[in-house]
Amino acid sequence: NAGVTQTPKFQVLKTGQSMTLQCAQDMNHEYMSWYRQDPGMGLRLIHYSVGAGITDQGEVPNGYNVSRSTTEDFPLRLLSAAPSQTSVYFCASSVRGGGSYNEQFFGPGTRLTVL
Amino acid sequence: DAKTTQPTSMDCAEGRAANLPCNHSTISGNEYVYWYRQIHSQGPQYIIHGLKNNETNEMASLIITEDRKSSTLILPHATLRDTAVYYCIAYQAGTALIFGKGTTLSVSS
């Protein structure tokens, strides 16, 4: 199994551009989520999904859209990039988010810079 | 805001036990204590979790006080590779994992 994969690894955008960060998992996990991590800070939850067709907002959802059309994929869309969105983005998945056991598997991250 | 409080940083000598404290005085009865760690700039890695009882696995031990207001993660024989940021999280089933700032553990030889 490849686990959780993220593409691209690095990206530079100009203010106002849009892009999609890709996340895929091959573990048949129901639960997937997106976090951002700013320098010296902990992770903050952007959006999450408990299954295909179901998404919900996290702590910092503004400026981001998500969709979950398949179990495997959970892309994160930046609608109009701003310098404040410069961060490292992590995608994670787990078997399910409704039980007591929530071991999340994280991807390697996408390092995004918005100029 | 995170429901847990952790020291900002700790040091540990290689080969010694690393004891990382976590305060969660407002934890509710159905919230679990989860620990993750993040090595350098990698994605976080699950370590262990518990509700009331102490837990042990191949990576660490988790000691939860009887009143559940605090806990300690124990790495029995710390190595240089254990240098990381350790996150203590109060997690309620059906919700999302919310990370705080964690404790930066530095293991030195």
PDB file of C-alpha atoms in Angstrom:
ATOM      1  CA  ASN A   1       0.000   0.000   0.000  1.00  0.00           C
ATOM      2  CA  ALA A   2       1.165   3.511  -0.806  1.00  0.00           C
ATOM      3  CA  GLY A   3      -0.758   4.896   2.194  1.00  0.00           C
ATOM      4  CA  VAL A   4      -1.684   8.567   1.883  1.00  0.00           C
ATOM      5  CA  THR A   5      -0.186  10.386  -1.082  1.00  0.00           C
ATOM      6  CA  GLN A   6      -0.203  14.114  -1.765  1.00  0.00           C
ATOM      7  CA  THR A   7       0.666  16.068  -4.868  1.00  0.00           C
ATOM      8  CA  PRO A   8       2.372  18.340  -5.531  1.00  0.00           C
ATOM      9  CA  LYS A   9       5.098  18.373  -2.868  1.00  0.00           C
ATOM     10  CA  PHE A  10       5.908  22.014  -3.501  1.00  0.00           C
ATOM     11  CA  GLN A  11       3.922  24.796  -5.155  1.00  0.00           C
ATOM     12  CA  VAL A  12       4.362  28.536  -5.648  1.00  0.00           C
ATOM     13  CA  LEU A  13       1.309  30.603  -6.558  1.00  0.00           C
ATOM     14  CA  LYS A  14       0.638  34.231  -7.215  1.00  0.00           C
ATOM     15  CA  THR A  15      -2.047  36.058  -5.287  1.00  0.00           C
ATOM     16  CA  GLY A  16      -5.440  35.418  -6.859  1.00  0.00           C
ATOM     17  CA  GLN A  17      -4.543  32.171  -8.588  1.00  0.00           C
ATOM     18  CA  SER A  18      -6.508  29.027  -7.909  1.00  0.00           C
ATOM     19  CA  MET A  19      -5.267  25.490  -7.576  1.00  0.00           C
ATOM     20  CA  THR A  20      -6.149  22.049  -6.292  1.00  0.00           C
ATOM     21  CA  LEU A  21      -4.069  20.056  -3.835  1.00  0.00           C
ATOM     22  CA  GLN A  22      -4.504  16.358  -4.445  1.00  0.00           C
ATOM     23  CA  CYS A  23      -4.831  13.701  -1.749  1.00  0.00           C
ATOM     24  CA  ALA A  24      -5.390  10.000  -2.273  1.00  0.00           C
ATOM     25  CA  GLN A  25      -5.363   6.941  -0.026  1.00  0.00           C
ATOM     26  CA  ASP A  26      -5.435   3.255  -0.921  1.00  0.00           C
ATOM     27  CA  MET A  27      -6.447   1.871   2.482  1.00  0.00           C
ATOM     28  CA  ASN A  28     -10.221   2.077   1.911  1.00  0.00           C
ATOM     29  CA  HIS A  29     -10.504   4.562   4.760  1.00  0.00           C
ATOM     30  CA  GLU A  30     -13.844   6.272   5.251  1.00  0.00           C
ATOM     31  CA  TYR A  31     -12.516   9.318   7.065  1.00  0.00           C
ATOM     32  CA  MET A  32     -10.274  11.920   5.432  1.00  0.00           C
ATOM     33  CA  SER A  33      -9.211  15.383   6.509  1.00  0.00           C
ATOM     34  CA  TRP A  34      -7.090  18.376   5.566  1.00  0.00           C
ATOM     35  CA  TYR A  35      -4.890  20.341   7.968  1.00  0.00           C
ATOM     36  CA  ARG A  36      -2.632  23.321   7.536  1.00  0.00           C
ATOM     37  CA  GLN A  37       0.474  24.004   9.579  1.00  0.00           C
ATOM     38  CA  ASP A  38       2.057  27.423   9.767  1.00  0.00           C
ATOM     39  CA  PRO A  39       5.678  27.855  10.924  1.00  0.00           C
ATOM     40  CA  GLY A  40       6.104  27.052  14.608  1.00  0.00           C
ATOM     41  CA  MET A  41       2.443  26.201  15.022  1.00  0.00           C
ATOM     42  CA  GLY A  42       0.371  23.101  15.485  1.00  0.00           C
ATOM     43  CA  LEU A  43      -1.957  21.695  12.858  1.00  0.00           C
ATOM     44  CA  ARG A  44      -5.301  23.372  12.214  1.00  0.00           C
ATOM     45  CA  LEU A  45      -8.198  21.471  10.674  1.00  0.00           C
ATOM     46  CA  ILE A  46      -9.555  22.907   7.412  1.00  0.00           C
ATOM     47  CA  HIS A  47     -12.165  20.400   6.210  1.00  0.00           C
ATOM     48  CA  TYR A  48     -12.962  16.772   6.794  1.00  0.00           C
ATOM     49  CA  SER A  49     -15.094  13.999   5.308  1.00  0.00           C
ATOM     50  CA  VAL A  50     -16.643  10.961   7.000  1.00  0.00           C
ATOM     51  CA  GLY A  51     -17.329   9.234   3.694  1.00  0.00           C
ATOM     52  CA  ALA A  52     -17.925   9.708  -0.009  1.00  0.00           C
ATOM     53  CA  GLY A  53     -20.363  12.536  -0.647  1.00  0.00           C
ATOM     54  CA  ILE A  54     -20.088  13.938   2.903  1.00  0.00           C
ATOM     55  CA  THR A  55     -17.881  16.850   3.915  1.00  0.00           C
ATOM     56  CA  ASP A  56     -17.811  19.282   6.813  1.00  0.00           C
ATOM     57  CA  GLN A  57     -15.901  22.364   7.907  1.00  0.00           C
ATOM     58  CA  GLY A  58     -13.112  22.377  10.419  1.00  0.00           C
ATOM     59  CA  GLU A  59     -11.470  25.232  12.335  1.00  0.00           C
ATOM     60  CA  VAL A  60     -10.253  27.314   9.386  1.00  0.00           C
ATOM     61  CA  PRO A  61     -12.388  26.564   6.292  1.00  0.00           C
ATOM     62  CA  ASN A  62     -12.504  30.022   4.705  1.00  0.00           C
ATOM     63  CA  GLY A  63     -10.868  30.230   1.295  1.00  0.00           C
ATOM     64  CA  TYR A  64     -10.954  26.472   0.728  1.00  0.00           C
ATOM     65  CA  ASN A  65     -13.380  24.056  -0.899  1.00  0.00           C
ATOM     66  CA  VAL A  66     -13.473  20.275  -0.787  1.00  0.00           C
ATOM     67  CA  SER A  67     -15.470  17.477  -2.352  1.00  0.00           C
ATOM     68  CA  ARG A  68     -15.443  13.707  -1.873  1.00  0.00           C
ATOM     69  CA  SER A  69     -16.747  11.917  -4.920  1.00  0.00           C
ATOM     70  CA  THR A  70     -14.836   8.689  -4.222  1.00  0.00           C
ATOM     71  CA  THR A  71     -13.557   6.937  -1.112  1.00  0.00           C
ATOM     72  CA  GLU A  72      -9.971   7.243  -2.320  1.00  0.00           C
ATOM     73  CA  ASP A  73      -9.679  10.942  -3.197  1.00  0.00           C
ATOM     74  CA  PHE A  74     -10.154  14.135  -1.217  1.00  0.00           C
ATOM     75  CA  PRO A  75      -8.925  17.193  -3.141  1.00  0.00           C
ATOM     76  CA  LEU A  76      -8.554  20.614  -1.537  1.00  0.00           C
ATOM     77  CA  ARG A  77      -9.248  23.646  -3.729  1.00  0.00           C
ATOM     78  CA  LEU A  78      -7.882  27.112  -3.100  1.00  0.00           C
ATOM     79  CA  LEU A  79     -10.337  29.457  -4.757  1.00  0.00           C
ATOM     80  CA  SER A  80      -8.256  32.643  -4.891  1.00  0.00           C
ATOM     81  CA  ALA A  81      -4.877  32.244  -3.237  1.00  0.00           C
ATOM     82  CA  ALA A  82      -3.742  34.798  -0.662  1.00  0.00           C
ATOM     83  CA  PRO A  83      -0.348  35.206   1.075  1.00  0.00           C
ATOM     84  CA  SER A  84      -2.048  34.181   4.349  1.00  0.00           C
ATOM     85  CA  GLN A  85      -2.534  30.721   2.837  1.00  0.00           C
ATOM     86  CA  THR A  86       1.219  30.148   2.659  1.00  0.00           C
ATOM     87  CA  SER A  87       1.578  27.013   4.742  1.00  0.00           C
ATOM     88  CA  VAL A  88       2.252  23.302   4.758  1.00  0.00           C
ATOM     89  CA  TYR A  89      -0.857  21.281   4.012  1.00  0.00           C
ATOM     90  CA  PHE A  90      -1.330  17.768   5.350  1.00  0.00           C
ATOM     91  CA  CYS A  91      -3.957  15.285   4.307  1.00  0.00           C
ATOM     92  CA  ALA A  92      -4.902  12.426   6.640  1.00  0.00           C
ATOM     93  CA  SER A  93      -7.158   9.383   6.620  1.00  0.00           C
ATOM     94  CA  SER A  94      -8.431   6.856   9.132  1.00  0.00           C
ATOM     95  CA  VAL A  95     -10.679   3.828   9.173  1.00  0.00           C
ATOM     96  CA  ARG A  96     -13.598   5.825  10.468  1.00  0.00           C
ATOM     97  CA  GLY A  97     -14.223   8.983  12.383  1.00  0.00           C
ATOM     98  CA  GLY A  98     -17.226   7.815  14.348  1.00  0.00           C
ATOM     99  CA  GLY A  99     -15.582   5.402  16.731  1.00  0.00           C
ATOM    100  CA  SER A 100     -13.231   5.703  19.654  1.00  0.00           C
ATOM    101  CA  TYR A 101     -10.319   4.474  17.572  1.00  0.00           C
ATOM    102  CA  ASN A 102      -9.054   7.248  15.338  1.00  0.00           C
ATOM    103  CA  GLU A 103      -5.521   6.469  14.270  1.00  0.00           C
ATOM    104  CA  GLN A 104      -5.010   8.885  11.448  1.00  0.00           C
ATOM    105  CA  PHE A 105      -2.416   8.296   8.753  1.00  0.00           C
ATOM    106  CA  PHE A 106      -0.862  11.463   7.387  1.00  0.00           C
ATOM    107  CA  GLY A 107       0.561  12.215   3.984  1.00  0.00           C
ATOM    108  CA  PRO A 108       3.992  13.828   3.459  1.00  0.00           C
ATOM    109  CA  GLY A 109       2.550  17.309   3.017  1.00  0.00           C
ATOM    110  CA  THR A 110       2.386  19.983   0.319  1.00  0.00           C
ATOM    111  CA  ARG A 111       4.452  23.096   0.878  1.00  0.00           C
ATOM    112  CA  LEU A 112       2.601  26.058  -0.611  1.00  0.00           C
ATOM    113  CA  THR A 113       3.930  29.578  -1.015  1.00  0.00           C
ATOM    114  CA  VAL A 114       1.668  32.381  -2.178  1.00  0.00           C
ATOM    115  CA  LEU A 115       3.446  35.495  -3.401  1.00  0.00           C
TER     116      LEU A 115
ATOM    117  CA  ASP B   1      -9.020  26.071  21.481  1.00  0.00           C
ATOM    118  CA  ALA B   2      -7.214  22.894  22.441  1.00  0.00           C
ATOM    119  CA  LYS B   3      -8.454  21.323  25.643  1.00  0.00           C
ATOM    120  CA  THR B   4      -4.998  20.231  26.714  1.00  0.00           C
ATOM    121  CA  THR B   5      -1.976  22.036  28.147  1.00  0.00           C
ATOM    122  CA  GLN B   6       1.574  20.856  27.550  1.00  0.00           C
ATOM    123  CA  PRO B   7       5.002  22.312  28.313  1.00  0.00           C
ATOM    124  CA  THR B   8       6.529  24.051  25.338  1.00  0.00           C
ATOM    125  CA  SER B   9       9.759  22.081  25.402  1.00  0.00           C
ATOM    126  CA  MET B  10      11.611  19.320  27.246  1.00  0.00           C
ATOM    127  CA  ASP B  11      15.053  17.772  27.126  1.00  0.00           C
ATOM    128  CA  CYS B  12      16.031  14.153  27.647  1.00  0.00           C
ATOM    129  CA  ALA B  13      19.304  12.250  27.584  1.00  0.00           C
ATOM    130  CA  GLU B  14      19.569   9.377  25.142  1.00  0.00           C
ATOM    131  CA  GLY B  15      18.774   6.052  26.781  1.00  0.00           C
ATOM    132  CA  ARG B  16      16.800   7.610  29.591  1.00  0.00           C
ATOM    133  CA  ALA B  17      13.030   7.596  29.955  1.00  0.00           C
ATOM    134  CA  ALA B  18      11.232  10.614  28.565  1.00  0.00           C
ATOM    135  CA  ASN B  19       8.135  11.573  30.549  1.00  0.00           C
ATOM    136  CA  LEU B  20       5.893  14.042  28.750  1.00  0.00           C
ATOM    137  CA  PRO B  21       3.085  15.539  30.857  1.00  0.00           C
ATOM    138  CA  CYS B  22      -0.287  16.718  29.642  1.00  0.00           C
ATOM    139  CA  ASN B  23      -2.959  18.574  31.577  1.00  0.00           C
ATOM    140  CA  HIS B  24      -6.586  18.066  30.533  1.00  0.00           C
ATOM    141  CA  SER B  25      -8.502  19.209  33.593  1.00  0.00           C
ATOM    142  CA  THR B  26     -11.703  19.917  31.622  1.00  0.00           C
ATOM    143  CA  ILE B  27     -11.819  16.630  29.755  1.00  0.00           C
ATOM    144  CA  SER B  28     -15.281  15.101  29.582  1.00  0.00           C
ATOM    145  CA  GLY B  29     -16.127  11.520  30.423  1.00  0.00           C
ATOM    146  CA  ASN B  30     -16.413  10.401  26.800  1.00  0.00           C
ATOM    147  CA  GLU B  31     -13.203  12.010  25.570  1.00  0.00           C
ATOM    148  CA  TYR B  32     -10.132   9.929  24.928  1.00  0.00           C
ATOM    149  CA  VAL B  33      -6.540  11.041  25.420  1.00  0.00           C
ATOM    150  CA  TYR B  34      -4.610  10.650  22.171  1.00  0.00           C
ATOM    151  CA  TRP B  35      -0.897  11.206  21.555  1.00  0.00           C
ATOM    152  CA  TYR B  36       0.712  11.928  18.208  1.00  0.00           C
ATOM    153  CA  ARG B  37       4.205  13.054  17.332  1.00  0.00           C
ATOM    154  CA  GLN B  38       5.665  14.971  14.414  1.00  0.00           C
ATOM    155  CA  ILE B  39       9.268  14.399  13.467  1.00  0.00           C
ATOM    156  CA  HIS B  40      10.840  17.384  11.751  1.00  0.00           C
ATOM    157  CA  SER B  41       8.480  18.465   8.973  1.00  0.00           C
ATOM    158  CA  GLN B  42       6.854  15.092   8.344  1.00  0.00           C
ATOM    159  CA  GLY B  43       3.184  14.347   8.850  1.00  0.00           C
ATOM    160  CA  PRO B  44       2.166  13.468  12.434  1.00  0.00           C
ATOM    161  CA  GLN B  45       2.339   9.858  13.569  1.00  0.00           C
ATOM    162  CA  TYR B  46      -0.066   8.138  15.956  1.00  0.00           C
ATOM    163  CA  ILE B  47       1.529   6.885  19.183  1.00  0.00           C
ATOM    164  CA  ILE B  48      -1.101   5.713  21.642  1.00  0.00           C
ATOM    165  CA  HIS B  49      -4.476   6.517  23.142  1.00  0.00           C
ATOM    166  CA  GLY B  50      -6.509   5.709  26.242  1.00  0.00           C
ATOM    167  CA  LEU B  51      -9.700   6.488  28.128  1.00  0.00           C
ATOM    168  CA  LYS B  52      -9.273   5.551  31.780  1.00  0.00           C
ATOM    169  CA  ASN B  53      -6.781   2.737  32.048  1.00  0.00           C
ATOM    170  CA  ASN B  54      -3.073   2.905  31.506  1.00  0.00           C
ATOM    171  CA  GLU B  55      -2.003   1.691  28.090  1.00  0.00           C
ATOM    172  CA  THR B  56       1.213   0.322  26.631  1.00  0.00           C
ATOM    173  CA  ASN B  57       2.284  -0.530  23.127  1.00  0.00           C
ATOM    174  CA  GLU B  58       5.567  -1.044  21.312  1.00  0.00           C
ATOM    175  CA  MET B  59       6.239   2.685  21.148  1.00  0.00           C
ATOM    176  CA  ALA B  60       5.220   4.081  24.521  1.00  0.00           C
ATOM    177  CA  SER B  61       3.192   3.891  27.700  1.00  0.00           C
ATOM    178  CA  LEU B  62       0.329   6.171  28.654  1.00  0.00           C
ATOM    179  CA  ILE B  63      -0.425   6.822  32.300  1.00  0.00           C
ATOM    180  CA  ILE B  64      -3.766   8.534  33.013  1.00  0.00           C
ATOM    181  CA  THR B  65      -4.509   9.789  36.522  1.00  0.00           C
ATOM    182  CA  GLU B  66      -7.522   8.376  38.291  1.00  0.00           C
ATOM    183  CA  ASP B  67      -9.403  11.684  38.041  1.00  0.00           C
ATOM    184  CA  ARG B  68      -8.447  11.861  34.330  1.00  0.00           C
ATOM    185  CA  LYS B  69      -7.295  15.458  34.707  1.00  0.00           C
ATOM    186  CA  SER B  70      -3.789  14.725  33.506  1.00  0.00           C
ATOM    187  CA  SER B  71      -1.696  12.104  31.803  1.00  0.00           C
ATOM    188  CA  THR B  72       1.912  11.257  31.051  1.00  0.00           C
ATOM    189  CA  LEU B  73       3.380   9.767  27.912  1.00  0.00           C
ATOM    190  CA  ILE B  74       6.441   7.677  28.655  1.00  0.00           C
ATOM    191  CA  LEU B  75       9.103   6.772  26.106  1.00  0.00           C
ATOM    192  CA  PRO B  76      11.037   4.156  28.116  1.00  0.00           C
ATOM    193  CA  HIS B  77      14.410   4.458  26.377  1.00  0.00           C
ATOM    194  CA  ALA B  78      14.584   7.639  24.348  1.00  0.00           C
ATOM    195  CA  THR B  79      16.766   7.717  21.253  1.00  0.00           C
ATOM    196  CA  LEU B  80      17.869  10.567  19.030  1.00  0.00           C
ATOM    197  CA  ARG B  81      15.127   9.553  16.595  1.00  0.00           C
ATOM    198  CA  ASP B  82      12.527  10.383  19.243  1.00  0.00           C
ATOM    199  CA  THR B  83      13.332  14.076  18.911  1.00  0.00           C
ATOM    200  CA  ALA B  84       9.995  15.495  17.749  1.00  0.00           C
ATOM    201  CA  VAL B  85       6.965  17.582  18.658  1.00  0.00           C
ATOM    202  CA  TYR B  86       4.537  15.559  20.773  1.00  0.00           C
ATOM    203  CA  TYR B  87       0.839  16.393  20.737  1.00  0.00           C
ATOM    204  CA  CYS B  88      -1.623  15.451  23.458  1.00  0.00           C
ATOM    205  CA  ILE B  89      -5.233  15.597  22.242  1.00  0.00           C
ATOM    206  CA  ALA B  90      -8.586  15.199  23.980  1.00  0.00           C
ATOM    207  CA  TYR B  91     -10.674  13.387  21.383  1.00  0.00           C
ATOM    208  CA  GLN B  92     -14.392  12.693  21.334  1.00  0.00           C
ATOM    209  CA  ALA B  93     -15.585   9.912  19.054  1.00  0.00           C
ATOM    210  CA  GLY B  94     -17.381  11.253  16.004  1.00  0.00           C
ATOM    211  CA  THR B  95     -15.490  14.534  15.985  1.00  0.00           C
ATOM    212  CA  ALA B  96     -12.224  15.605  14.420  1.00  0.00           C
ATOM    213  CA  LEU B  97      -8.754  15.567  15.937  1.00  0.00           C
ATOM    214  CA  ILE B  98      -7.829  19.073  17.066  1.00  0.00           C
ATOM    215  CA  PHE B  99      -4.106  19.660  17.556  1.00  0.00           C
ATOM    216  CA  GLY B 100      -2.541  22.184  19.909  1.00  0.00           C
ATOM    217  CA  LYS B 101       1.060  23.396  19.842  1.00  0.00           C
ATOM    218  CA  GLY B 102       2.517  20.338  21.551  1.00  0.00           C
ATOM    219  CA  THR B 103       5.804  19.752  23.382  1.00  0.00           C
ATOM    220  CA  THR B 104       9.109  19.836  21.554  1.00  0.00           C
ATOM    221  CA  LEU B 105      11.193  16.968  22.925  1.00  0.00           C
ATOM    222  CA  SER B 106      14.924  17.180  22.317  1.00  0.00           C
ATOM    223  CA  VAL B 107      16.904  14.000  22.913  1.00  0.00           C
ATOM    224  CA  SER B 108      20.651  14.457  23.138  1.00  0.00           C
ATOM    225  CA  SER B 109      23.582  12.062  23.433  1.00  0.00           C
TER     226      SER B 109
END
